[in-house]
Amino acid sequence: MHPFLNQLPSSSFLHALQDGGDKSRQGPRGPIQARGMAPSSRQESSPEEGLPTKWSRRWAMAGWALLTLLLLGLLLGSSVLWFYVFGNCGPPPCETPVCLHLLDYYLASGNSSVAPCNNFFNFACGEPGKTINSFHALEDENKRLLRRVLEAPGSWHPGSGEEKAFQFYGSCMDTDAIEAAGTGPLKQVIEELGGWNISGKWTFSDFNQTLALLMSQYGHFPFFRAYLRTHPSPPHAPVIQIDQPEFEVPLKQEQEQKIYAQIIREYLAYLQQLGTLLGGDPEKVQQHAFLSISITSRLFKYLRLLEQRQSQDKLFHVLTIEQLQEMAPAIDWLSCLQETFKPMSLSPSQALVIHDLDYLRNMSQLVQEEMLKHRDVLQSHMILGLVETLTPALDSKFREARRELSQKLQELTEQPLMPAHPRWKKCVEDTGAFFEPTLAALYVKEAFGPGTQRAAMKLFTEIKDALIARLKKLSWISEKSQKEAQDRVTQLQVKIGAPDWVLKPELARQEYQDIQFGPSFLQSVLSCVKSLRARNVQSFLQPSSHHRWQVSPWGVNAYYSISDHVVVFPAGLLQPPFFHAGYPRAVNFGATGSIMARELLHIFYQLLLPGGCPACDTHALQEALLCLEHHYDALLLPSRSSLNGSQTFLENAADVGGLAIALQAYSKRLLEYRGETTLPNQDLSPHRLFFRSYAQVMCREPNPQDIQDIHRPPSLRVNGPLSSIPAFARYFGCPHDALMNPSRRCQLW
């Protein structure tokens, strides 16, 4: 019998109810007698007097049966109603245009023939070789929006930032004018640098004067890089930093000897082609190109990978200009840096941050040797490198030579062939680099309204609250460290959308007064390069209490700044298919919410490093980290090589923790608020949609050649965190010991 039926009144109780009316009319002593004070003699009753008692019992049985039927009917009716409302209907589908577009995106990128419990990466991201890089796709869509803005007709205030940005983009797209100018503008630049022996005359210009011109006027650094950044250590003041140069040719350490020799031959042929296009004598071109390659090869030998410098505790050194001059005397450091970072006032006692001192010593010795033997070759080497960097501003012959080299290098290094970079995309990128304040304001106005910003901030607040709640339940963290961690989260600044200055158009109009567009597109580019460098220096010289954004508002990379204790989520990231105020909440929490949680966990990387949390339960922490490493090792497919989990454990921990925190915040949201929706015509409950949206963010093809990628392979960024969440296996009905439902899970965050 149903438990509720046990609470129904008994037949005797029904009898009492029927007789209750008479008893209520008895005298004051009547009830006392009924409870046991009976008369002294028993009175016999006639058969007629017994009839009411028999009929009462029959009515009691009938009442009992009637109430039972009524109750069963109510239970059956409520069950049917419950099934119809909640079991049959479920959350209503979102059929707005943005949701239907998202549905099409998911259908196009996934592979429904793969069982979700066997490999969710392939289920959500599609077949190998056909996977869309979600971040690249979003980045391209943001650039397309900027293109539409730049190509839309409009009238701008004369001399304003808007007018100059539109003029620059238009001249960049005017390839007919660039073709008509030919090599004339480039030859004029070479003459201003003192000429070279490949073609024309060489005036034997001073090496350091030429180097200073290349660095300050053309933004080209042939032997090292110099830039302004905040100091790596507190108080993180702006400081000039000297680092290794960036080379077009892949480093020798990454290639087999045979392949590296083929790469050098292709690069040599490319340099010869550049010299020939500039009218050089074929014999001199071949000689200078070969010696230029020799210089590059020798510089390669002095380079050390970041991991090597880190293991040797040589990430950076702090030296004065005077001390660096003694250690690397071939470069006139004071004059070169003074020209590059005008209007800074430098002196020999100026402190610098040096990222690879051994490289600079060896580079200086190489330059000294070449100045004694092949001074003209050093000039040719610097000019050939400049021509490479200026290729997008030159005519089609130079651009085609560069495209062919890139394609051959991709084939030799077995990288996937990249499609030709459309002209409009390069023009959008350069316009954005030179006129960022203007384009930032136009982009935010077009794609990131106040409603989107409020929705994004609300999502971040819920993610942050979930993290604080989770910190209180960690088994390995001490009470003191837990309190410090909560304070760190509370004190964190968050920047969402764009910097404050984006909404101040008067700044954009004042910033570009020094840009002068020349008769050729190349001259316009060089004027923009010079202006941009001066603006960057000026921004560092001005005292500011605000964080300097490291990404443009239309960028897609969120980041955490250690020096400013601020986390940044640009407007370009908070776009479909990652985020939209009209999406089902499962999408926003699964995609953008997990990104936000992961960036928040970057605050606590130090706690996971050896000795980073002395007051914590070290044994429990190490057990959790070791468990996480084994968890990822077990997910590697047989065809994949082993992955050293110790090299990526920080990012793995952030991925797993970020997903768990986002799921906790989403589950709380479902309990507190109604009105969740899902995508139509899909077998995706809200929680299934949450997990699918998380995976969609991570979709991309693996790139073994990218040694800087600490997240590879991408399948682990999907399968690793999802298989660590018991709720995933529960909502997808994964059988025990399936790939996505392991028998053992780890609890780190």
XYZ file of C-alpha atoms in Angstrom:
749
model
C 0.000 0.000 0.000
C 1.201 3.501 -0.779
C 2.576 5.227 2.363
C 0.069 8.003 1.925
C -2.779 5.473 2.133
C -1.667 4.496 5.633
C -2.639 7.970 6.763
C -6.329 7.551 5.776
C -8.911 7.374 8.655
C -9.877 3.926 9.927
C -13.479 2.585 9.911
C -13.817 3.178 13.643
C -12.737 6.721 13.156
C -15.364 7.102 10.407
C -17.921 5.680 12.795
C -16.913 8.247 15.377
C -17.290 10.972 12.808
C -20.789 9.799 11.965
C -21.803 9.668 15.615
C -20.005 12.872 16.441
C -23.079 15.002 15.911
C -25.032 13.164 18.621
C -22.141 13.158 21.066
C -21.707 16.856 20.726
C -25.245 17.286 22.010
C -24.699 15.169 25.149
C -24.523 16.711 28.556
C -21.276 17.624 30.232
C -20.988 14.235 31.785
C -21.895 12.275 28.638
C -18.396 12.048 27.239
C -17.005 10.987 30.589
C -19.355 8.056 30.694
C -18.476 7.159 27.110
C -14.788 6.906 28.070
C -15.342 4.281 30.715
C -17.765 5.338 33.431
C -20.504 2.807 32.356
C -23.791 2.335 34.255
C -23.977 -0.350 36.957
C -26.404 -2.611 35.033
C -26.247 -3.668 31.345
C -29.243 -2.690 29.202
C -30.288 -5.096 26.421
C -31.160 -3.638 23.058
C -33.823 -4.721 20.628
C -33.072 -5.782 17.035
C -34.346 -2.443 15.814
C -31.828 -0.680 18.034
C -28.961 -2.647 16.370
C -29.785 -1.584 12.781
C -28.011 1.788 12.891
C -24.776 0.105 13.935
C -24.861 -2.321 10.993
C -25.659 0.439 8.487
C -22.829 2.588 9.918
C -20.335 -0.153 9.300
C -21.535 -0.605 5.735
C -21.299 3.131 5.060
C -17.826 3.169 6.579
C -16.660 0.439 4.186
C -18.242 2.262 1.246
C -16.574 5.535 2.286
C -13.237 3.774 2.580
C -13.542 2.319 -0.913
C -14.624 5.665 -2.369
C -11.732 7.558 -0.817
C -9.295 4.914 -2.021
C -10.562 5.211 -5.593
C -10.418 8.982 -5.449
C -6.848 8.951 -4.173
C -5.704 6.467 -6.799
C -7.319 8.627 -9.461
C -5.500 11.703 -8.189
C -2.167 9.877 -8.135
C -2.675 8.543 -11.646
C -3.752 11.939 -12.960
C -0.796 13.762 -11.399
C 1.622 11.153 -12.783
C 0.263 11.621 -16.275
C 0.470 15.411 -15.902
C 4.030 15.204 -14.586
C 5.111 12.991 -17.461
C 3.469 15.252 -20.025
C 4.855 18.507 -18.669
C 8.337 17.448 -17.615
C 9.062 14.164 -19.285
C 7.523 14.736 -22.674
C 7.991 18.477 -23.155
C 11.273 19.259 -21.363
C 12.921 22.677 -21.819
C 11.455 24.540 -24.789
C 13.675 24.865 -27.874
C 15.305 28.185 -28.667
C 14.310 28.953 -32.257
C 15.622 32.495 -32.580
C 17.998 33.226 -35.504
C 21.085 33.173 -33.248
C 20.122 29.760 -31.835
C 19.361 28.302 -35.257
C 22.703 29.575 -36.530
C 24.426 27.933 -33.559
C 22.585 24.690 -34.301
C 23.847 24.753 -37.896
C 27.378 25.359 -36.613
C 27.216 22.363 -34.270
C 25.775 20.107 -36.980
C 28.481 21.131 -39.451
C 31.360 20.596 -37.030
C 30.346 17.368 -35.293
C 30.419 13.702 -36.238
C 27.276 11.943 -34.999
C 28.575 8.521 -36.097
C 31.018 8.546 -33.169
C 29.672 7.383 -29.813
C 30.004 10.242 -27.302
C 31.180 7.873 -24.567
C 33.997 6.489 -26.729
C 35.562 9.764 -27.914
C 33.714 12.983 -27.251
C 36.332 15.054 -29.079
C 35.571 13.320 -32.368
C 31.841 13.426 -31.619
C 31.848 17.207 -31.097
C 34.711 18.324 -33.339
C 34.417 15.989 -36.319
C 36.740 13.688 -38.199
C 40.525 14.173 -38.056
C 41.683 16.443 -40.832
C 38.316 18.214 -40.998
C 38.223 19.797 -37.565
C 37.526 23.525 -37.446
C 39.713 25.565 -35.121
C 37.038 27.326 -33.094
C 39.241 30.199 -31.952
C 40.616 30.820 -35.441
C 37.108 30.729 -36.882
C 35.922 33.308 -34.340
C 38.997 35.440 -34.980
C 38.297 35.389 -38.724
C 34.660 36.320 -38.147
C 35.733 39.332 -36.084
C 38.032 40.437 -38.890
C 35.205 40.057 -41.394
C 33.110 42.369 -39.266
C 35.929 44.931 -39.270
C 36.159 44.546 -43.020
C 32.462 45.324 -43.397
C 32.926 48.409 -41.226
C 35.966 49.620 -43.188
C 34.279 49.080 -46.544
C 30.995 50.721 -45.576
C 30.423 54.168 -47.069
C 30.626 57.087 -44.660
C 31.875 60.603 -44.148
C 34.424 61.410 -41.479
C 35.800 64.533 -39.895
C 38.862 65.747 -41.893
C 42.085 64.601 -40.236
C 40.267 62.364 -37.742
C 41.380 58.891 -36.824
C 38.393 57.438 -38.675
C 39.335 59.208 -41.887
C 42.975 58.102 -41.734
C 42.074 54.522 -40.876
C 39.688 54.302 -43.824
C 42.259 55.945 -46.118
C 44.960 53.484 -45.074
C 42.712 50.470 -45.586
C 41.663 51.775 -48.999
C 45.252 52.310 -50.138
C 46.182 48.846 -48.854
C 43.437 47.318 -50.983
C 44.419 49.389 -54.044
C 46.741 46.772 -55.552
C 46.666 48.485 -58.946
C 48.428 51.526 -57.497
C 50.932 49.288 -55.697
C 51.691 47.447 -58.947
C 52.133 50.727 -60.806
C 54.679 51.951 -58.236
C 56.820 48.804 -58.753
C 60.190 48.645 -56.994
C 60.766 52.407 -57.040
C 59.663 53.102 -53.427
C 61.710 50.166 -52.104
C 64.867 51.243 -53.946
C 64.441 54.704 -52.429
C 64.407 53.138 -48.959
C 67.622 51.211 -49.721
C 69.322 54.417 -50.822
C 68.298 56.138 -47.577
C 69.988 53.279 -45.723
C 73.232 53.788 -47.628
C 72.676 51.430 -50.572
C 74.258 47.998 -51.057
C 76.678 46.182 -53.325
C 74.070 43.880 -54.879
C 72.700 46.680 -57.058
C 73.769 50.298 -57.266
C 76.359 51.904 -55.059
C 77.203 51.343 -51.445
C 78.407 54.394 -49.514
C 80.080 52.370 -46.753
C 77.704 53.732 -44.137
C 78.406 53.219 -40.451
C 77.032 49.855 -39.264
C 75.492 51.164 -36.035
C 73.927 54.152 -37.806
C 72.231 51.792 -40.265
C 71.142 49.502 -37.427
C 69.682 52.448 -35.482
C 67.726 53.562 -38.585
C 66.375 50.070 -39.170
C 65.216 49.786 -35.566
C 63.715 53.263 -35.133
C 62.353 54.141 -38.595
C 61.473 50.737 -40.047
C 60.792 48.551 -37.006
C 63.303 45.931 -38.184
C 65.609 44.144 -35.712
C 68.055 41.905 -37.619
C 70.241 40.724 -34.692
C 68.109 41.092 -31.569
C 64.756 42.456 -30.433
C 64.279 45.503 -28.202
C 60.914 46.434 -26.745
C 59.267 48.104 -23.750
C 57.480 45.863 -21.254
C 56.841 45.810 -17.557
C 59.639 44.397 -15.409
C 59.205 40.644 -14.684
C 59.599 41.306 -10.933
C 57.723 43.708 -8.642
C 57.007 46.590 -8.812
C 56.672 45.739 -12.528
C 57.788 49.146 -13.797
C 58.262 49.682 -17.574
C 61.735 48.695 -18.744
C 63.535 48.125 -22.062
C 63.969 44.410 -22.679
C 66.448 42.771 -25.060
C 65.560 39.358 -26.460
C 66.465 36.928 -29.223
C 65.496 37.927 -32.774
C 62.620 36.357 -34.676
C 63.739 34.368 -37.705
C 61.708 33.435 -40.758
C 63.494 30.088 -41.080
C 62.559 27.317 -38.572
C 65.226 26.655 -35.959
C 67.692 23.872 -36.666
C 67.059 22.208 -33.291
C 63.522 21.390 -34.423
C 64.470 19.671 -37.693
C 66.375 16.643 -38.877
C 69.664 17.446 -40.584
C 68.473 16.379 -44.048
C 65.271 18.381 -43.842
C 67.118 21.384 -42.428
C 69.497 21.343 -45.405
C 66.509 21.403 -47.780
C 64.999 24.318 -45.856
C 68.228 26.289 -46.181
C 68.332 25.658 -49.936
C 64.781 26.937 -50.349
C 65.504 30.001 -48.264
C 68.685 30.697 -50.223
C 66.729 30.553 -53.473
C 64.216 33.003 -52.014
C 66.913 35.530 -51.051
C 68.408 35.251 -54.539
C 64.999 35.967 -56.003
C 64.646 39.093 -53.859
C 68.023 40.411 -55.021
C 67.136 39.708 -58.644
C 63.772 41.492 -58.359
C 65.678 44.561 -57.131
C 67.897 44.548 -60.228
C 70.971 42.986 -58.639
C 73.839 41.406 -60.511
C 73.170 37.609 -60.495
C 76.712 36.732 -59.418
C 76.759 39.245 -56.559
C 73.253 38.299 -55.566
C 74.227 34.645 -55.221
C 77.344 35.494 -53.200
C 75.618 37.867 -50.779
C 72.594 35.607 -50.355
C 74.860 32.684 -49.455
C 76.819 34.744 -46.908
C 73.582 36.093 -45.438
C 72.382 32.513 -44.920
C 75.718 31.736 -43.275
C 75.187 34.579 -40.784
C 71.691 33.348 -40.001
C 72.927 29.766 -39.509
C 75.581 30.897 -37.072
C 73.073 32.935 -35.114
C 70.889 29.820 -34.921
C 73.630 28.010 -33.050
C 73.579 30.617 -30.314
C 69.858 30.382 -29.669
C 68.519 28.420 -26.747
C 64.927 27.342 -26.343
C 62.870 28.803 -23.541
C 62.802 25.450 -21.724
C 66.613 25.320 -21.715
C 66.944 28.813 -20.286
C 64.287 28.058 -17.706
C 66.002 24.871 -16.567
C 69.308 26.774 -16.220
C 67.626 29.619 -14.325
C 68.651 32.092 -17.046
C 65.327 33.533 -18.079
C 66.536 37.098 -17.653
C 69.351 39.260 -16.306
C 69.207 42.875 -15.180
C 72.129 44.905 -16.551
C 72.849 48.555 -17.226
C 73.530 49.765 -20.772
C 77.133 50.292 -19.746
C 77.503 46.701 -18.527
C 75.893 45.323 -21.687
C 78.258 47.441 -23.783
C 81.229 45.725 -22.138
C 79.794 42.252 -22.714
C 78.582 42.817 -26.301
C 80.756 45.663 -27.651
C 79.931 45.375 -31.395
C 76.603 47.161 -30.892
C 76.452 50.814 -29.877
C 73.672 50.088 -27.408
C 73.132 53.613 -26.108
C 72.729 55.267 -29.525
C 70.624 52.454 -31.009
C 68.262 52.296 -28.038
C 68.051 56.084 -27.752
C 66.921 56.391 -31.366
C 64.456 53.532 -31.018
C 62.795 54.709 -27.812
C 62.520 58.451 -28.318
C 61.597 60.572 -26.403
C 62.980 58.503 -23.517
C 66.129 59.986 -22.044
C 68.672 57.167 -21.674
C 72.071 57.065 -20.013
C 74.775 54.426 -19.545
C 73.305 53.644 -16.121
C 69.895 52.824 -17.561
C 68.771 49.362 -16.423
C 67.791 46.760 -19.052
C 66.265 43.285 -18.850
C 68.304 40.799 -20.895
C 66.595 37.517 -21.766
C 69.605 35.629 -23.178
C 72.956 37.145 -22.324
C 74.964 34.292 -23.836
C 73.305 34.840 -27.206
C 74.142 38.558 -27.160
C 77.803 37.838 -26.380
C 78.100 35.401 -29.278
C 76.125 37.658 -31.623
C 78.461 40.574 -30.864
C 81.501 38.451 -31.647
C 79.986 37.351 -34.962
C 79.259 40.976 -35.971
C 82.823 42.012 -35.113
C 84.231 39.227 -37.276
C 81.993 40.076 -40.235
C 82.832 43.777 -40.003
C 86.473 42.853 -40.528
C 85.867 40.420 -43.403
C 82.547 41.202 -45.115
C 81.307 44.621 -44.045
C 79.251 44.919 -47.241
C 77.650 41.530 -46.567
C 76.396 42.756 -43.180
C 74.694 45.622 -45.044
C 73.125 43.201 -47.536
C 72.025 40.878 -44.731
C 70.190 43.690 -42.941
C 68.524 44.988 -46.127
C 67.384 41.534 -47.280
C 65.764 41.028 -43.893
C 64.015 44.391 -44.189
C 62.662 43.506 -47.627
C 61.122 40.356 -46.134
C 59.255 42.335 -43.485
C 58.018 44.882 -46.042
C 56.717 42.255 -48.490
C 52.975 42.939 -47.864
C 53.514 46.566 -48.917
C 55.292 45.612 -52.147
C 54.021 44.543 -55.558
C 52.759 41.067 -56.470
C 56.169 39.699 -57.551
C 57.506 40.010 -54.006
C 54.292 38.713 -52.452
C 54.224 35.692 -54.762
C 57.855 34.852 -53.956
C 57.017 34.945 -50.266
C 53.920 32.769 -50.739
C 55.901 30.110 -52.603
C 58.556 30.010 -49.865
C 55.917 29.610 -47.156
C 54.272 26.752 -49.022
C 57.572 24.900 -49.506
C 58.525 25.334 -45.841
C 55.153 23.951 -44.761
C 55.648 20.907 -46.958
C 59.173 20.261 -45.695
C 58.182 20.604 -42.039
C 55.016 18.505 -42.635
C 52.748 21.263 -41.446
C 49.223 21.436 -42.835
C 49.140 23.668 -45.894
C 47.582 26.975 -45.005
C 45.309 28.627 -47.572
C 46.528 31.803 -49.210
C 46.090 34.799 -46.940
C 43.476 37.007 -48.609
C 44.511 40.578 -49.202
C 41.605 42.042 -47.243
C 42.617 40.145 -44.094
C 46.168 41.476 -44.143
C 44.844 44.993 -44.729
C 42.426 44.660 -41.790
C 45.241 43.404 -39.547
C 47.590 46.271 -40.482
C 44.840 48.875 -40.144
C 44.008 47.467 -36.724
C 47.663 47.552 -35.661
C 48.247 51.151 -36.743
C 44.818 52.580 -35.813
C 43.749 50.390 -32.912
C 41.901 53.057 -30.856
C 39.752 53.967 -33.838
C 38.936 50.420 -34.916
C 38.353 49.382 -31.304
C 35.637 52.012 -30.903
C 34.018 51.029 -34.204
C 34.099 47.325 -33.333
C 32.624 47.740 -29.848
C 29.862 49.944 -31.213
C 29.007 47.289 -33.795
C 29.412 44.056 -31.825
C 29.391 44.646 -28.077
C 26.476 46.629 -26.740
C 25.691 47.384 -23.077
C 23.328 44.388 -22.860
C 26.056 41.966 -23.923
C 28.482 43.484 -21.437
C 25.985 43.174 -18.574
C 25.269 39.536 -19.445
C 28.992 38.750 -19.610
C 29.676 40.448 -16.277
C 26.817 38.534 -14.638
C 28.236 35.266 -15.950
C 31.686 36.131 -14.610
C 30.238 36.970 -11.181
C 28.524 33.591 -10.989
C 31.721 31.799 -12.027
C 33.733 33.712 -9.432
C 31.201 32.872 -6.697
C 31.401 29.193 -7.655
C 35.193 29.289 -7.380
C 35.052 30.852 -3.907
C 32.583 28.179 -2.800
C 34.819 25.458 -4.204
C 37.915 26.774 -2.424
C 36.176 26.117 0.889
C 35.852 22.406 0.089
C 39.399 21.598 -1.051
C 40.907 18.831 1.050
C 44.565 19.679 0.449
C 44.537 23.410 1.120
C 45.105 24.749 4.633
C 42.692 27.130 6.322
C 45.202 29.969 6.128
C 45.959 29.362 2.445
C 42.249 29.049 1.754
C 41.600 32.470 3.292
C 44.469 33.974 1.277
C 43.128 32.400 -1.903
C 39.647 33.814 -1.280
C 41.164 37.257 -0.698
C 43.045 36.984 -3.987
C 39.816 36.261 -5.836
C 37.975 39.067 -4.057
C 40.704 41.619 -4.863
C 40.904 40.591 -8.524
C 40.040 43.193 -11.153
C 38.112 42.111 -14.231
C 38.096 43.877 -17.586
C 35.376 42.823 -19.995
C 34.911 44.096 -23.548
C 37.361 46.920 -24.195
C 39.532 49.505 -22.384
C 37.863 52.665 -21.168
C 39.645 54.816 -23.732
C 37.871 52.993 -26.555
C 34.761 55.036 -25.876
C 36.633 58.350 -26.067
C 36.808 59.242 -29.767
C 38.640 62.505 -29.073
C 41.730 60.474 -28.184
C 41.684 58.720 -31.535
C 41.578 62.039 -33.377
C 44.632 63.348 -31.556
C 46.840 60.275 -31.813
C 47.472 60.172 -35.559
C 48.553 63.712 -36.329
C 52.108 62.556 -37.092
C 51.002 60.067 -39.766
C 51.550 61.384 -43.269
C 50.377 59.348 -46.228
C 52.986 59.387 -49.005
C 52.632 59.052 -52.753
C 53.200 55.285 -52.405
C 51.629 52.733 -50.092
C 55.093 51.716 -48.814
C 55.789 55.252 -47.625
C 52.407 55.310 -45.849
C 53.250 52.043 -44.089
C 56.629 53.369 -42.933
C 55.002 56.545 -41.578
C 52.528 54.379 -39.625
C 55.341 52.174 -38.266
C 57.198 55.192 -36.941
C 54.047 56.691 -35.421
C 53.049 53.442 -33.730
C 56.450 53.033 -32.093
C 56.367 56.601 -30.773
C 52.853 56.120 -29.367
C 53.833 52.891 -27.645
C 56.812 54.560 -25.988
C 54.724 57.541 -24.937
C 52.078 55.305 -23.376
C 54.704 53.675 -21.156
C 56.166 57.031 -20.145
C 52.810 58.353 -18.960
C 52.011 57.239 -15.407
C 48.868 55.176 -15.418
C 46.997 53.309 -12.731
C 45.133 51.302 -15.342
C 46.072 47.980 -16.848
C 47.539 48.169 -20.359
C 45.632 45.709 -22.481
C 47.786 43.089 -24.187
C 45.129 42.191 -26.761
C 42.918 44.241 -29.061
C 39.187 44.442 -28.226
C 38.390 42.275 -31.265
C 40.926 39.648 -30.166
C 39.857 36.227 -28.898
C 42.464 35.540 -26.210
C 41.583 35.983 -22.546
C 44.478 36.302 -20.131
C 45.459 36.916 -16.526
C 48.067 39.599 -15.757
C 50.185 38.712 -12.740
C 51.686 42.194 -12.394
C 48.324 44.027 -12.291
C 46.256 41.163 -10.810
C 43.630 41.632 -13.482
C 41.849 39.196 -15.774
C 40.820 40.347 -19.251
C 38.061 39.026 -21.516
C 38.016 41.004 -24.788
C 34.804 41.721 -26.659
C 36.028 39.586 -29.561
C 35.880 36.479 -27.371
C 32.352 37.168 -26.130
C 30.761 36.519 -29.515
C 28.846 33.648 -31.152
C 29.365 30.715 -31.081
C 31.010 31.175 -27.651
C 28.609 33.668 -26.111
C 25.337 35.461 -26.759
C 22.796 36.934 -24.346
C 20.038 35.079 -26.231
C 21.674 31.634 -26.094
C 20.522 28.839 -23.781
C 22.397 29.365 -20.543
C 24.050 25.958 -20.983
C 25.981 27.320 -23.982
C 27.285 30.420 -22.230
C 28.292 28.520 -19.088
C 29.831 25.603 -21.003
C 31.804 27.700 -23.492
C 32.616 31.117 -22.029
C 32.034 30.147 -18.396
C 34.682 27.419 -18.565
C 37.125 29.894 -20.156
C 36.496 32.389 -17.364
C 36.969 29.739 -14.672
C 40.196 28.528 -16.273
C 41.654 32.042 -16.320
C 40.713 32.495 -12.664
C 42.603 29.325 -11.765
C 45.747 30.824 -13.284
C 45.867 32.936 -10.137
C 46.695 29.799 -8.134
C 49.365 28.206 -10.325
C 51.924 28.935 -7.634
C 50.061 26.733 -5.154
C 50.543 23.675 -7.381
C 54.291 24.115 -7.847
C 56.777 22.431 -5.487
C 57.033 24.526 -2.323
C 54.303 26.879 -3.523
C 52.002 26.173 -0.585
C 54.072 25.288 2.515
C 51.050 25.281 4.835
C 49.042 22.916 2.618
C 48.743 19.144 2.892
C 51.636 18.384 0.545
C 50.948 14.661 0.466
C 47.294 15.092 -0.521
C 48.221 17.685 -3.151
C 50.878 15.474 -4.722
C 48.471 12.532 -4.737
C 45.918 14.625 -6.618
C 48.499 15.870 -9.134
C 49.833 12.354 -9.720
C 46.293 11.062 -10.151
C 45.635 13.773 -12.741
C 48.782 12.854 -14.653
C 47.785 9.177 -14.741
C 44.276 10.155 -15.774
C 45.583 11.936 -18.866
C 48.055 9.176 -19.712
C 45.219 6.650 -19.721
C 43.288 8.718 -22.268
C 45.961 8.619 -24.959
C 44.779 6.669 -27.965
C 47.043 3.821 -29.169
C 48.028 5.758 -32.285
C 49.249 8.736 -30.264
C 52.693 9.075 -28.793
C 53.086 9.464 -25.069
C 52.611 12.879 -23.541
C 54.657 13.996 -20.583
C 51.967 15.129 -18.200
C 54.479 16.888 -15.945
C 55.126 19.462 -18.694
C 51.477 20.372 -19.073
C 50.039 19.603 -15.655
C 49.326 23.250 -14.827
C 47.198 23.699 -17.929
C 45.595 20.281 -17.473
C 44.696 21.235 -13.909
C 43.202 24.527 -15.128
C 41.146 22.731 -17.798
C 39.736 20.173 -15.362
C 39.090 22.721 -12.633
C 37.623 25.270 -15.029
C 35.061 22.774 -16.308
C 34.109 21.666 -12.790
C 33.642 25.245 -11.586
C 31.576 26.210 -14.637
C 29.363 23.133 -14.136
C 28.863 23.986 -10.470
C 27.865 27.556 -11.358
C 25.502 26.339 -14.078
C 23.823 23.783 -11.818
C 23.230 26.463 -9.193
C 21.786 28.724 -11.876
C 19.305 26.013 -12.897
C 18.117 25.622 -9.317
C 17.610 29.327 -8.721
C 16.148 30.444 -12.049
C 13.614 28.987 -14.447
C 13.335 29.463 -18.176
C 16.204 27.362 -19.534
C 16.034 26.461 -23.225
C 17.911 24.095 -25.490
C 18.626 23.721 -29.187
C 15.810 22.332 -31.371
C 15.761 18.913 -33.002
C 18.716 17.641 -30.997
C 19.002 14.986 -28.316
C 20.672 17.517 -26.051
C 19.309 18.090 -22.579
C 20.562 21.291 -20.908
C 23.465 19.459 -19.272
C 24.353 17.642 -22.479
C 24.337 20.990 -24.263
C 26.623 22.377 -21.549
C 29.207 19.645 -22.180
C 28.888 19.956 -25.963
C 29.475 23.706 -25.787
C 32.575 23.183 -23.660
C 34.000 20.744 -26.190
C 33.193 23.016 -29.124
C 35.485 25.717 -27.758
C 38.439 23.309 -27.731
C 38.030 22.033 -31.293
C 41.149 22.305 -33.447
C 43.621 20.124 -35.311
C 46.780 19.055 -33.466
C 49.989 20.756 -34.566
C 53.060 18.739 -33.499
C 55.332 21.402 -35.008
C 54.164 24.032 -32.538
C 56.635 23.517 -29.701
C 55.203 26.488 -27.799
C 51.799 24.815 -27.478
C 51.530 23.526 -23.921
C 48.004 22.159 -24.469
C 48.594 19.514 -27.123
C 47.044 17.252 -28.222
C 43.680 19.041 -28.379
C 41.685 15.824 -27.943
C 42.963 15.671 -24.366
C 41.596 19.137 -23.642
C 38.145 17.742 -24.409
C 38.263 14.118 -23.252
C 40.467 14.775 -20.215
C 38.256 17.228 -18.316
C 34.939 15.707 -19.431
C 35.888 12.184 -18.360
C 36.909 13.557 -14.961
C 33.361 14.811 -14.314
C 30.970 12.047 -13.097
C 27.989 14.090 -14.304
C 29.146 13.736 -17.917
C 28.952 9.941 -17.833
C 25.615 10.121 -16.026
C 23.924 12.471 -18.497
C 25.259 10.629 -21.548
C 24.644 7.180 -20.073
C 28.230 6.006 -20.527
C 28.860 2.375 -19.573
C 31.317 1.538 -16.844
C 34.994 1.702 -17.915
C 34.219 3.435 -21.215
C 36.887 5.962 -22.247
C 34.705 8.810 -20.978
C 33.664 6.955 -17.801
C 36.839 5.732 -16.087
C 36.728 3.785 -12.851
C 38.944 6.296 -11.062
C 38.691 10.076 -10.989
C 40.775 12.813 -9.420
C 39.767 15.666 -7.133
C 42.218 18.562 -7.413
C 40.055 21.660 -7.664
